[in-house]
Amino acid sequence: MLNIILIGPPGSGKGTQAKQISTKYNLKHLSTGDILRNEVKNQTPLGLQAKSIMDKGELVSDEIVIGMIKNFIDNATGANGFLYDGFPRTVAQAEALNKMLQQKDMLVNAIIFMDAPEKVFIERMQKRAEIEGRTDDADINVIRKRLVEYYEKTFPVKEYYEKYFTNAFHTINANQEVENVFNDICKVINNL
Ligand code: AP5
Ligand code: MG
């Protein structure tokens, strides 16, 4: 079973790439953002709790997110592994994932860091606001807050993997055409 993590700032293209990669390699696509948005849409107790946090551009609690992922790992069948998109986003989440995988005799096989200048992400999110209507894309202040959360809490996750999973860590230039980013990610996965 493969466990591949896509990590990068909001708007770096994690979701776009995850859809194509998970199809090509038959991986279960685990997007914590999509799962949470689905809960919001269905107005579940979790969704009602998460909505105000997401609309502010802040991170939902580690406890909630780790519980969601555990549920998916425990119940997944029929795939070649998992592709994590938007998780782990804190060092506590990364450590919890290590533990969950160890219990199942698995490990993180690759961490793919989506790198590009900040300006590119902001423009993509503003464009997406018009297309998809995501509430957290509509307000530049919320976009900025998401970036602050990223630099404070998620960038240390990138550093954590770079330090402790050096051989599994790969940086991809996310500032290219979707197809070229996809090809670069495939090269990494084909070598696993
Ligand atoms: P989440 O849904 O994970 O959002 P995010 O990290 O802010 O990332 P995005 O989904 O905005 O961007 P992306 O990298 O997927 O880019 P995309 O492919 O869409 O999280 C949302 C919220 O949920 C969080 O703020 C938090 O509250 C909560 N949450 C989620 N996970 C959590 C966790 N683990 N812990 C705590 N809280 C959590 O691309 C962006 C746009 O650019 C699209 O329009 C796309 O078409 C376009 N595009 C993509 N690639 C290219 C390219 N190469 N060239 C040109 N355009 C491109
Ligand atoms: Mg996404």
Short mmCIF file of C-alpha atoms and ligand atoms in Angstrom, two decimals:
data_model
loop_
_atom_site.label_atom_id
_atom_site.label_comp_id
_atom_site.label_asym_id
_atom_site.label_seq_id
_atom_site.Cartn_x
_atom_site.Cartn_y
_atom_site.Cartn_z
CA MET A 1 0.00 0.00 0.00
CA LEU A 2 1.32 3.41 -0.99
CA ASN A 3 0.92 6.48 1.21
CA ILE A 4 1.63 9.71 -0.65
CA ILE A 5 1.26 13.20 0.79
CA LEU A 6 0.70 16.34 -1.29
CA ILE A 7 1.73 19.35 0.75
CA GLY A 8 1.67 23.00 -0.25
CA PRO A 9 0.01 26.36 0.34
CA PRO A 10 -3.66 27.04 -0.41
CA GLY A 11 -4.14 27.29 -4.17
CA SER A 12 -0.94 25.43 -5.05
CA GLY A 13 -2.89 22.79 -7.01
CA LYS A 14 -3.08 19.91 -4.51
CA GLY A 15 -6.72 19.11 -5.31
CA THR A 16 -6.25 19.43 -9.08
CA GLN A 17 -3.30 17.04 -9.08
CA ALA A 18 -4.76 14.68 -6.47
CA LYS A 19 -7.77 13.91 -8.67
CA GLN A 20 -5.62 12.90 -11.64
CA ILE A 21 -2.97 11.07 -9.62
CA SER A 22 -5.46 9.04 -7.59
CA THR A 23 -7.19 7.92 -10.81
CA LYS A 24 -3.96 6.96 -12.56
CA TYR A 25 -2.53 4.97 -9.65
CA ASN A 26 -5.81 3.76 -8.11
CA LEU A 27 -5.21 5.56 -4.82
CA LYS A 28 -7.91 6.65 -2.40
CA HIS A 29 -7.97 10.48 -2.50
CA LEU A 30 -8.26 11.82 1.04
CA SER A 31 -8.92 15.57 0.99
CA THR A 32 -9.74 16.79 4.48
CA GLY A 33 -10.98 20.08 2.95
CA ASP A 34 -13.45 18.22 0.65
CA ILE A 35 -14.63 15.98 3.51
CA LEU A 36 -15.22 19.03 5.71
CA ARG A 37 -17.01 20.95 2.92
CA ASN A 38 -19.27 17.94 2.45
CA GLU A 39 -20.11 17.94 6.16
CA VAL A 40 -20.90 21.66 5.92
CA LYS A 41 -23.14 21.07 2.89
CA ASN A 42 -25.03 18.31 4.71
CA GLN A 43 -25.28 20.47 7.84
CA THR A 44 -24.04 17.70 10.10
CA PRO A 45 -23.03 18.61 13.69
CA LEU A 46 -19.38 18.46 12.59
CA GLY A 47 -20.15 20.63 9.56
CA LEU A 48 -21.94 23.22 11.65
CA GLN A 49 -18.94 23.36 13.98
CA ALA A 50 -16.39 23.51 11.15
CA LYS A 51 -18.11 26.12 8.95
CA SER A 52 -17.34 29.22 11.01
CA ILE A 53 -13.71 28.13 11.44
CA MET A 54 -13.24 27.47 7.70
CA ASP A 55 -14.94 30.75 6.75
CA LYS A 56 -12.40 32.59 8.90
CA GLY A 57 -9.53 30.79 7.16
CA GLU A 58 -8.42 29.05 10.35
CA LEU A 59 -7.58 25.39 10.85
CA VAL A 60 -10.11 22.96 12.29
CA SER A 61 -8.90 21.17 15.45
CA ASP A 62 -6.35 18.35 15.13
CA GLU A 63 -8.67 16.05 17.07
CA ILE A 64 -11.50 16.36 14.53
CA VAL A 65 -9.25 15.96 11.48
CA ILE A 66 -7.23 13.03 12.86
CA GLY A 67 -10.48 11.24 13.73
CA MET A 68 -11.75 11.72 10.17
CA ILE A 69 -8.59 10.31 8.60
CA LYS A 70 -8.48 7.34 10.96
CA ASN A 71 -12.01 6.49 9.95
CA PHE A 72 -11.04 6.47 6.26
CA ILE A 73 -7.87 4.42 6.73
CA ASP A 74 -9.71 1.86 8.84
CA ASN A 75 -12.53 1.46 6.32
CA ALA A 76 -10.78 1.73 2.95
CA THR A 77 -10.72 -1.28 0.67
CA GLY A 78 -9.85 -1.99 -2.94
CA ALA A 79 -7.25 0.75 -3.57
CA ASN A 80 -3.46 0.63 -3.97
CA GLY A 81 -3.07 3.11 -1.15
CA PHE A 82 -3.85 6.66 -0.08
CA LEU A 83 -3.17 10.11 -1.47
CA TYR A 84 -3.42 12.77 1.24
CA ASP A 85 -4.43 16.26 0.08
CA GLY A 86 -4.48 19.00 2.73
CA PHE A 87 -3.44 16.61 5.50
CA PRO A 88 -1.28 16.60 7.62
CA ARG A 89 -1.36 20.34 8.21
CA THR A 90 0.23 20.48 11.67
CA VAL A 91 3.17 18.57 13.12
CA ALA A 92 0.72 16.91 15.56
CA GLN A 93 -1.28 15.62 12.57
CA ALA A 94 1.92 14.32 10.92
CA GLU A 95 2.89 12.45 14.08
CA ALA A 96 -0.62 11.02 14.44
CA LEU A 97 -0.46 9.81 10.83
CA ASN A 98 2.88 8.07 11.49
CA LYS A 99 1.32 6.25 14.41
CA MET A 100 -1.78 5.20 12.47
CA LEU A 101 0.35 3.89 9.59
CA GLN A 102 2.77 2.05 11.89
CA GLN A 103 -0.15 0.21 13.46
CA LYS A 104 -0.99 -1.10 10.00
CA ASP A 105 2.62 -1.86 9.02
CA MET A 106 2.66 1.04 6.56
CA LEU A 107 4.75 4.17 6.21
CA VAL A 108 4.77 7.43 4.28
CA ASN A 109 6.31 6.55 0.90
CA ALA A 110 6.51 10.04 -0.59
CA ILE A 111 5.95 13.64 0.40
CA ILE A 112 5.45 15.91 -2.59
CA PHE A 113 5.90 19.60 -1.86
CA MET A 114 4.12 21.92 -4.32
CA ASP A 115 6.35 24.95 -4.61
CA ALA A 116 5.53 28.30 -6.31
CA PRO A 117 5.56 32.03 -5.51
CA GLU A 118 2.77 33.33 -3.25
CA LYS A 119 1.42 35.68 -5.91
CA VAL A 120 0.48 32.69 -8.07
CA PHE A 121 -1.63 31.08 -5.33
CA ILE A 122 -3.51 34.25 -4.51
CA GLU A 123 -4.41 34.81 -8.17
CA ARG A 124 -5.57 31.21 -8.56
CA MET A 125 -7.79 31.39 -5.49
CA GLN A 126 -9.34 34.68 -6.61
CA LYS A 127 -10.06 33.17 -10.01
CA ARG A 128 -11.53 30.05 -8.41
CA ALA A 129 -13.82 32.20 -6.23
CA GLU A 130 -15.63 33.22 -9.43
CA ILE A 131 -15.85 29.66 -10.76
CA GLU A 132 -16.56 27.46 -7.72
CA GLY A 133 -17.92 29.96 -5.20
CA ARG A 134 -15.91 28.63 -2.24
CA THR A 135 -16.70 30.98 0.62
CA ASP A 136 -13.08 30.99 1.85
CA ASP A 137 -11.86 32.24 -1.56
CA ALA A 138 -14.21 35.21 -1.77
CA ASP A 139 -12.51 37.58 0.69
CA ILE A 140 -8.84 38.57 0.34
CA ASN A 141 -8.56 38.81 4.14
CA VAL A 142 -9.62 35.16 4.50
CA ILE A 143 -7.12 34.15 1.81
CA ARG A 144 -4.41 36.02 3.72
CA LYS A 145 -5.42 34.33 6.97
CA ARG A 146 -5.16 30.92 5.26
CA LEU A 147 -1.65 31.81 4.14
CA VAL A 148 -0.70 32.91 7.67
CA GLU A 149 -2.05 29.62 9.04
CA TYR A 150 -0.02 27.82 6.37
CA TYR A 151 3.26 29.58 7.22
CA GLU A 152 2.76 29.20 10.98
CA LYS A 153 1.45 25.65 11.19
CA THR A 154 1.94 23.79 7.91
CA PHE A 155 5.34 25.02 6.75
CA PRO A 156 6.82 23.35 9.88
CA VAL A 157 5.27 20.08 8.63
CA LYS A 158 7.21 20.49 5.38
CA GLU A 159 10.38 21.05 7.43
CA TYR A 160 9.56 18.03 9.60
CA TYR A 161 9.31 15.72 6.58
CA GLU A 162 12.39 17.24 4.95
CA LYS A 163 14.35 16.49 8.12
CA TYR A 164 13.01 13.10 9.19
CA PHE A 165 11.87 11.63 5.83
CA THR A 166 14.66 13.11 3.68
CA ASN A 167 14.72 10.31 1.10
CA ALA A 168 10.95 10.40 0.64
CA PHE A 169 10.76 14.20 0.29
CA HIS A 170 10.38 15.73 -3.20
CA THR A 171 9.90 19.33 -4.27
CA ILE A 172 7.86 19.97 -7.44
CA ASN A 173 7.60 23.23 -9.35
CA ALA A 174 3.85 23.93 -9.06
CA ASN A 175 4.11 27.07 -11.18
CA GLN A 176 3.74 25.29 -14.53
CA GLU A 177 0.88 24.05 -16.71
CA VAL A 178 -1.29 21.45 -14.91
CA GLU A 179 -0.07 18.73 -17.31
CA ASN A 180 3.62 19.46 -16.60
CA VAL A 181 3.09 19.43 -12.84
CA PHE A 182 1.27 16.12 -13.27
CA ASN A 183 4.17 14.64 -15.26
CA ASP A 184 6.69 15.71 -12.62
CA ILE A 185 4.61 14.06 -9.87
CA CYS A 186 4.26 10.87 -11.95
CA LYS A 187 8.06 10.68 -12.28
CA VAL A 188 8.34 10.64 -8.48
CA ILE A 189 5.64 7.99 -8.04
CA ASN A 190 6.97 5.78 -10.84
CA ASN A 191 10.27 5.58 -8.96
CA LEU A 192 8.71 4.35 -5.72
P1 AP5 B 1 -8.46 22.85 1.81
O1 AP5 B 1 -9.68 22.49 1.10
O2 AP5 B 1 -7.42 21.85 2.02
O3 AP5 B 1 -7.89 24.15 1.13
P2 AP5 B 1 -6.42 24.71 0.94
O4 AP5 B 1 -5.27 24.04 1.54
O5 AP5 B 1 -6.62 26.13 1.33
O6 AP5 B 1 -6.12 24.45 -0.51
P3 AP5 B 1 -7.04 24.69 -1.70
O7 AP5 B 1 -8.03 23.60 -1.81
O8 AP5 B 1 -7.54 26.10 -1.65
O9 AP5 B 1 -5.97 24.65 -2.89
P4 AP5 B 1 -5.34 23.41 -3.64
O10 AP5 B 1 -3.90 23.34 -3.31
O11 AP5 B 1 -6.16 22.19 -3.49
O12 AP5 B 1 -5.44 23.97 -5.12
P5 AP5 B 1 -6.46 23.61 -6.30
O13 AP5 B 1 -6.04 22.36 -6.96
O14 AP5 B 1 -7.87 23.73 -5.84
O15 AP5 B 1 -8.86 23.42 3.27
C1 AP5 B 1 -9.93 24.33 3.44
C2 AP5 B 1 -10.16 24.58 4.92
O16 AP5 B 1 -10.57 23.34 5.56
C3 AP5 B 1 -8.93 25.02 5.72
O17 AP5 B 1 -8.74 26.42 5.66
C4 AP5 B 1 -9.28 24.52 7.13
O18 AP5 B 1 -10.20 25.37 7.75
C5 AP5 B 1 -9.98 23.20 6.85
N1 AP5 B 1 -9.03 22.05 6.82
C6 AP5 B 1 -8.79 21.22 5.76
N2 AP5 B 1 -7.88 20.29 6.08
C7 AP5 B 1 -7.52 20.53 7.36
C8 AP5 B 1 -6.60 19.91 8.24
N3 AP5 B 1 -5.86 18.86 7.86
N4 AP5 B 1 -6.47 20.43 9.49
C9 AP5 B 1 -7.22 21.48 9.90
N5 AP5 B 1 -8.09 22.12 9.11
C10 AP5 B 1 -8.27 21.64 7.85
O19 AP5 B 1 -6.12 24.80 -7.30
C11 AP5 B 1 -6.50 26.13 -7.02
C12 AP5 B 1 -7.03 26.80 -8.30
O20 AP5 B 1 -5.95 26.90 -9.23
C13 AP5 B 1 -8.12 25.99 -9.00
O21 AP5 B 1 -9.06 26.88 -9.55
C14 AP5 B 1 -7.37 25.23 -10.10
O22 AP5 B 1 -8.17 24.99 -11.22
C15 AP5 B 1 -6.21 26.18 -10.43
N6 AP5 B 1 -4.97 25.49 -10.79
C16 AP5 B 1 -4.47 24.35 -10.19
N7 AP5 B 1 -3.28 24.02 -10.75
C17 AP5 B 1 -3.02 24.97 -11.69
C18 AP5 B 1 -1.92 25.18 -12.60
N8 AP5 B 1 -0.86 24.33 -12.64
N9 AP5 B 1 -1.97 26.25 -13.42
C19 AP5 B 1 -3.03 27.12 -13.37
N10 AP5 B 1 -4.11 26.97 -12.56
C20 AP5 B 1 -4.09 25.91 -11.70
MG MG B 2 -7.87 21.68 -2.36
#
